[in-house]
């Protein structure tokens, strides 16, 4: 499967606008503000209708801009105890992996993947860090039910890697439960994991975001350490 250009693939970023309600004459109550937006779990946010506004808190599992080569945005992923989601935004923000963060945005779909569309001003870094342990899943389990989570899969390489630069590389692995695509993005001109050493029948372990591009579910590694040859 070939990626389309970022301008075609990336859905328009929805910018949330809060309209202050007019307060009745003589009332001392202040109108609602974005800071008062109730925080919901990631699972609750993912269940909302497209176009709904939600505020979530979680831990950064994919650093901002890591997937830019294919998405064309500066987004990142976050996760709480109920689920994970990709946060799409046009401008980069300074967030490290494992940083706690609060985000308000609009639920949408990008290439059939559920995303939270936002802007930098609606992303707030919180105190503290909380490393996320990837969920071990079979290659056949990668699908809608775990989309947005940090996962770990192992399997044999079933096809030679396909070069889709400038978007990335794709390779498929299978542990016997079903093939899954591993999509390797380009960062600073290089794939985030070493593609030259991969050969058919080689057994590898990959950690990455359980993601979706159109009808294909995939695991997207974030950095060199996300690939382990077994």
mmCIF file of C-alpha atoms in Angstrom:
data_model
loop_
_atom_site.group_PDB
_atom_site.id
_atom_site.type_symbol
_atom_site.label_atom_id
_atom_site.label_comp_id
_atom_site.label_asym_id
_atom_site.label_seq_id
_atom_site.Cartn_x
_atom_site.Cartn_y
_atom_site.Cartn_z
ATOM 1 C CA UNK A 1 0.000 0.000 0.000
ATOM 2 C CA UNK A 2 1.362 3.390 -0.936
ATOM 3 C CA UNK A 3 0.903 6.417 1.273
ATOM 4 C CA UNK A 4 -0.678 9.428 -0.277
ATOM 5 C CA UNK A 5 0.966 12.789 0.153
ATOM 6 C CA UNK A 6 0.489 14.361 3.591
ATOM 7 C CA UNK A 7 -1.786 17.029 2.129
ATOM 8 C CA UNK A 8 -4.128 14.313 0.876
ATOM 9 C CA UNK A 9 -3.746 11.904 3.770
ATOM 10 C CA UNK A 10 -4.010 14.347 6.645
ATOM 11 C CA UNK A 11 -7.504 15.487 7.422
ATOM 12 C CA UNK A 12 -7.920 19.166 8.077
ATOM 13 C CA UNK A 13 -7.006 20.005 11.633
ATOM 14 C CA UNK A 14 -10.118 20.990 13.500
ATOM 15 C CA UNK A 15 -9.511 23.982 15.771
ATOM 16 C CA UNK A 16 -11.795 24.085 18.770
ATOM 17 C CA UNK A 17 -13.400 27.466 19.403
ATOM 18 C CA UNK A 18 -15.126 28.139 22.661
ATOM 19 C CA UNK A 19 -17.877 30.761 22.441
ATOM 20 C CA UNK A 20 -18.521 32.436 25.762
ATOM 21 C CA UNK A 21 -22.174 32.364 26.689
ATOM 22 C CA UNK A 22 -23.835 35.693 27.290
ATOM 23 C CA UNK A 23 -24.509 36.167 30.976
ATOM 24 C CA UNK A 24 -27.946 37.505 31.894
ATOM 25 C CA UNK A 25 -28.186 41.075 33.143
ATOM 26 C CA UNK A 26 -27.353 41.297 36.830
ATOM 27 C CA UNK A 27 -25.898 37.764 37.053
ATOM 28 C CA UNK A 28 -22.630 37.373 38.958
ATOM 29 C CA UNK A 29 -21.786 34.001 37.366
ATOM 30 C CA UNK A 30 -18.822 33.762 34.990
ATOM 31 C CA UNK A 31 -19.244 31.929 31.670
ATOM 32 C CA UNK A 32 -17.555 28.563 31.201
ATOM 33 C CA UNK A 33 -13.947 28.591 30.033
ATOM 34 C CA UNK A 34 -11.743 25.945 28.355
ATOM 35 C CA UNK A 35 -9.924 25.444 31.670
ATOM 36 C CA UNK A 36 -13.177 24.154 33.149
ATOM 37 C CA UNK A 37 -13.620 21.466 30.486
ATOM 38 C CA UNK A 38 -14.256 18.169 32.279
ATOM 39 C CA UNK A 39 -11.534 15.558 31.839
ATOM 40 C CA UNK A 40 -12.718 12.210 30.436
ATOM 41 C CA UNK A 41 -10.837 8.972 29.981
ATOM 42 C CA UNK A 42 -9.274 8.172 26.629
ATOM 43 C CA UNK A 43 -11.722 5.299 26.186
ATOM 44 C CA UNK A 44 -14.640 7.671 26.776
ATOM 45 C CA UNK A 45 -13.197 10.192 24.317
ATOM 46 C CA UNK A 46 -12.723 7.525 21.645
ATOM 47 C CA UNK A 47 -16.385 6.592 22.023
ATOM 48 C CA UNK A 48 -17.645 10.114 21.284
ATOM 49 C CA UNK A 49 -19.094 11.146 17.946
ATOM 50 C CA UNK A 50 -16.821 12.718 15.359
ATOM 51 C CA UNK A 51 -16.678 16.462 15.938
ATOM 52 C CA UNK A 52 -17.137 16.188 19.704
ATOM 53 C CA UNK A 53 -14.818 18.181 21.978
ATOM 54 C CA UNK A 54 -12.992 16.277 24.705
ATOM 55 C CA UNK A 55 -10.290 16.891 27.302
ATOM 56 C CA UNK A 56 -8.087 13.939 28.208
ATOM 57 C CA UNK A 57 -5.034 13.351 30.365
ATOM 58 C CA UNK A 58 -2.397 10.722 29.761
ATOM 59 C CA UNK A 59 1.247 9.874 29.263
ATOM 60 C CA UNK A 60 3.136 10.585 26.031
ATOM 61 C CA UNK A 61 3.962 7.312 24.220
ATOM 62 C CA UNK A 62 5.065 8.776 20.874
ATOM 63 C CA UNK A 63 7.071 12.015 20.847
ATOM 64 C CA UNK A 64 5.751 14.979 18.824
ATOM 65 C CA UNK A 65 6.643 14.902 15.131
ATOM 66 C CA UNK A 66 7.900 11.287 15.094
ATOM 67 C CA UNK A 67 5.396 10.260 12.407
ATOM 68 C CA UNK A 68 5.604 13.490 10.403
ATOM 69 C CA UNK A 69 7.014 11.812 7.283
ATOM 70 C CA UNK A 70 3.685 10.051 6.672
ATOM 71 C CA UNK A 71 1.157 12.187 8.542
ATOM 72 C CA UNK A 72 2.462 15.624 7.599
ATOM 73 C CA UNK A 73 1.708 16.896 11.111
ATOM 74 C CA UNK A 74 3.580 17.332 14.395
ATOM 75 C CA UNK A 75 1.353 15.032 16.404
ATOM 76 C CA UNK A 76 2.078 12.657 19.243
ATOM 77 C CA UNK A 77 0.326 9.812 21.050
ATOM 78 C CA UNK A 78 -0.841 9.584 24.631
ATOM 79 C CA UNK A 79 -2.258 6.811 26.775
ATOM 80 C CA UNK A 80 -4.059 6.398 30.088
ATOM 81 C CA UNK A 81 -5.198 3.251 31.888
ATOM 82 C CA UNK A 82 -8.230 2.916 29.588
ATOM 83 C CA UNK A 83 -6.760 3.398 26.122
ATOM 84 C CA UNK A 84 -4.571 5.408 23.785
ATOM 85 C CA UNK A 85 -5.064 7.977 21.032
ATOM 86 C CA UNK A 86 -3.040 9.911 18.448
ATOM 87 C CA UNK A 87 -3.122 13.686 18.933
ATOM 88 C CA UNK A 88 -2.855 15.577 15.649
ATOM 89 C CA UNK A 89 -1.616 19.161 15.612
ATOM 90 C CA UNK A 90 0.033 21.411 13.020
ATOM 91 C CA UNK A 91 2.775 22.913 15.206
ATOM 92 C CA UNK A 92 5.323 21.103 17.309
ATOM 93 C CA UNK A 93 5.219 21.108 21.099
ATOM 94 C CA UNK A 94 8.042 20.258 23.482
ATOM 95 C CA UNK A 95 7.102 16.955 25.103
ATOM 96 C CA UNK A 96 9.315 14.024 26.026
ATOM 97 C CA UNK A 97 8.255 10.404 26.150
ATOM 98 C CA UNK A 98 6.557 9.469 29.449
ATOM 99 C CA UNK A 99 5.558 13.075 30.216
ATOM 100 C CA UNK A 100 2.080 13.504 31.699
ATOM 101 C CA UNK A 101 -0.053 15.805 29.562
ATOM 102 C CA UNK A 102 -3.556 17.260 29.290
ATOM 103 C CA UNK A 103 -5.086 17.908 25.859
ATOM 104 C CA UNK A 104 -8.362 19.441 24.693
ATOM 105 C CA UNK A 105 -9.318 18.755 21.107
ATOM 106 C CA UNK A 106 -11.913 17.610 18.615
ATOM 107 C CA UNK A 107 -12.486 13.949 17.779
ATOM 108 C CA UNK A 108 -11.966 13.089 14.132
ATOM 109 C CA UNK A 109 -10.786 10.503 11.644
ATOM 110 C CA UNK A 110 -7.565 10.633 9.632
ATOM 111 C CA UNK A 111 -7.247 7.837 7.062
ATOM 112 C CA UNK A 112 -9.804 5.908 9.181
ATOM 113 C CA UNK A 113 -7.787 6.274 12.384
ATOM 114 C CA UNK A 114 -9.406 7.948 15.401
ATOM 115 C CA UNK A 115 -7.485 11.099 16.316
ATOM 116 C CA UNK A 116 -7.825 14.080 18.624
ATOM 117 C CA UNK A 117 -7.317 17.221 16.548
ATOM 118 C CA UNK A 118 -5.936 20.190 18.461
ATOM 119 C CA UNK A 119 -3.463 23.076 18.483
ATOM 120 C CA UNK A 120 -0.385 23.778 20.590
ATOM 121 C CA UNK A 121 -2.212 26.188 22.914
ATOM 122 C CA UNK A 122 -4.551 23.367 23.983
ATOM 123 C CA UNK A 123 -1.714 21.040 25.030
ATOM 124 C CA UNK A 124 -0.550 21.347 28.627
ATOM 125 C CA UNK A 125 2.431 19.491 30.088
ATOM 126 C CA UNK A 126 1.683 18.299 33.617
ATOM 127 C CA UNK A 127 4.069 17.571 36.462
ATOM 128 C CA UNK A 128 5.614 14.140 36.635
ATOM 129 C CA UNK A 129 6.366 11.228 34.366
ATOM 130 C CA UNK A 130 4.940 7.723 34.209
ATOM 131 C CA UNK A 131 6.660 5.230 31.886
ATOM 132 C CA UNK A 132 4.197 3.106 29.904
ATOM 133 C CA UNK A 133 4.911 -0.591 29.503
ATOM 134 C CA UNK A 134 3.910 -1.811 26.013
ATOM 135 C CA UNK A 135 1.141 -4.376 25.865
ATOM 136 C CA UNK A 136 2.295 -7.730 24.497
ATOM 137 C CA UNK A 137 -0.083 -8.795 21.730
ATOM 138 C CA UNK A 138 -0.026 -11.300 18.898
ATOM 139 C CA UNK A 139 0.407 -10.052 15.359
ATOM 140 C CA UNK A 140 -3.155 -11.137 14.607
ATOM 141 C CA UNK A 141 -4.544 -9.044 17.486
ATOM 142 C CA UNK A 142 -3.479 -5.681 16.062
ATOM 143 C CA UNK A 143 -6.780 -4.044 15.168
ATOM 144 C CA UNK A 144 -9.460 -1.565 16.185
ATOM 145 C CA UNK A 145 -9.740 -2.786 19.791
ATOM 146 C CA UNK A 146 -6.139 -1.761 20.593
ATOM 147 C CA UNK A 147 -5.721 1.164 18.195
ATOM 148 C CA UNK A 148 -3.795 3.970 19.889
ATOM 149 C CA UNK A 149 -2.032 1.755 22.429
ATOM 150 C CA UNK A 150 1.690 1.167 22.794
ATOM 151 C CA UNK A 151 2.140 -2.515 21.926
ATOM 152 C CA UNK A 152 4.877 -5.104 21.428
ATOM 153 C CA UNK A 153 4.744 -7.848 18.780
ATOM 154 C CA UNK A 154 7.146 -10.568 17.716
ATOM 155 C CA UNK A 155 7.218 -12.616 14.542
ATOM 156 C CA UNK A 156 9.030 -13.723 11.441
ATOM 157 C CA UNK A 157 9.534 -11.283 8.587
ATOM 158 C CA UNK A 158 7.243 -12.523 5.808
ATOM 159 C CA UNK A 159 8.081 -10.069 3.019
ATOM 160 C CA UNK A 160 11.091 -8.038 2.003
ATOM 161 C CA UNK A 161 10.880 -4.424 3.235
ATOM 162 C CA UNK A 162 9.215 -1.990 0.815
ATOM 163 C CA UNK A 163 10.735 1.478 0.382
ATOM 164 C CA UNK A 164 8.002 4.146 0.358
ATOM 165 C CA UNK A 165 10.231 7.147 0.925
ATOM 166 C CA UNK A 166 9.717 9.988 1.637
ATOM 167 C CA UNK A 167 6.876 8.574 3.751
ATOM 168 C CA UNK A 168 8.594 5.528 5.238
ATOM 169 C CA UNK A 169 9.141 1.785 4.872
ATOM 170 C CA UNK A 170 6.777 -1.112 5.332
ATOM 171 C CA UNK A 171 7.535 -4.659 6.368
ATOM 172 C CA UNK A 172 5.278 -7.506 7.467
ATOM 173 C CA UNK A 173 5.745 -9.979 10.299
ATOM 174 C CA UNK A 174 3.700 -12.967 11.496
ATOM 175 C CA UNK A 175 3.826 -15.049 14.681
ATOM 176 C CA UNK A 176 1.393 -17.588 13.270
ATOM 177 C CA UNK A 177 -1.742 -15.701 14.298
ATOM 178 C CA UNK A 178 -1.881 -13.475 11.211
ATOM 179 C CA UNK A 179 0.316 -11.023 9.370
ATOM 180 C CA UNK A 180 0.663 -7.414 10.539
ATOM 181 C CA UNK A 181 2.335 -4.466 8.882
ATOM 182 C CA UNK A 182 5.180 -2.664 10.652
ATOM 183 C CA UNK A 183 5.369 0.884 9.324
ATOM 184 C CA UNK A 184 8.711 2.615 9.807
ATOM 185 C CA UNK A 185 8.669 6.400 9.571
ATOM 186 C CA UNK A 186 11.528 8.694 8.538
ATOM 187 C CA UNK A 187 13.088 11.006 11.149
ATOM 188 C CA UNK A 188 15.960 13.349 10.252
ATOM 189 C CA UNK A 189 16.284 11.635 6.881
ATOM 190 C CA UNK A 190 16.626 8.111 8.289
ATOM 191 C CA UNK A 191 14.154 5.344 9.157
ATOM 192 C CA UNK A 192 13.595 5.115 12.914
ATOM 193 C CA UNK A 193 14.773 1.480 12.896
ATOM 194 C CA UNK A 194 17.447 -0.176 10.739
ATOM 195 C CA UNK A 195 15.778 -1.551 7.626
ATOM 196 C CA UNK A 196 18.903 -2.751 5.799
ATOM 197 C CA UNK A 197 19.479 -5.642 8.189
ATOM 198 C CA UNK A 198 15.958 -7.081 7.885
ATOM 199 C CA UNK A 199 15.569 -10.258 5.850
ATOM 200 C CA UNK A 200 12.701 -12.647 5.162
ATOM 201 C CA UNK A 201 12.290 -15.351 7.870
ATOM 202 C CA UNK A 202 14.232 -13.292 10.415
ATOM 203 C CA UNK A 203 12.483 -13.203 13.810
ATOM 204 C CA UNK A 204 12.138 -9.732 15.275
ATOM 205 C CA UNK A 205 10.373 -8.009 18.152
ATOM 206 C CA UNK A 206 8.857 -4.585 17.509
ATOM 207 C CA UNK A 207 7.468 -2.044 19.963
ATOM 208 C CA UNK A 208 5.303 0.759 18.625
ATOM 209 C CA UNK A 209 1.949 2.455 18.312
ATOM 210 C CA UNK A 210 -0.973 0.307 17.194
ATOM 211 C CA UNK A 211 -2.192 2.494 14.351
ATOM 212 C CA UNK A 212 -4.387 2.415 11.254
ATOM 213 C CA UNK A 213 -3.975 3.685 7.701
ATOM 214 C CA UNK A 214 -7.163 3.244 5.715
ATOM 215 C CA UNK A 215 -7.987 -0.485 5.874
ATOM 216 C CA UNK A 216 -4.560 -1.555 7.148
ATOM 217 C CA UNK A 217 -3.707 -1.882 10.834
ATOM 218 C CA UNK A 218 -0.040 -1.501 11.679
ATOM 219 C CA UNK A 219 2.558 -1.186 14.412
ATOM 220 C CA UNK A 220 4.630 1.988 14.118
ATOM 221 C CA UNK A 221 7.989 1.958 15.976
ATOM 222 C CA UNK A 222 9.219 5.249 17.450
ATOM 223 C CA UNK A 223 12.993 4.864 17.811
ATOM 224 C CA UNK A 224 15.916 2.530 17.162
ATOM 225 C CA UNK A 225 15.451 0.601 20.431
ATOM 226 C CA UNK A 226 11.954 -0.455 19.344
ATOM 227 C CA UNK A 227 13.445 -3.217 17.169
ATOM 228 C CA UNK A 228 15.034 -6.294 18.750
ATOM 229 C CA UNK A 229 16.372 -9.148 16.630
ATOM 230 C CA UNK A 230 15.586 -12.467 18.303
#
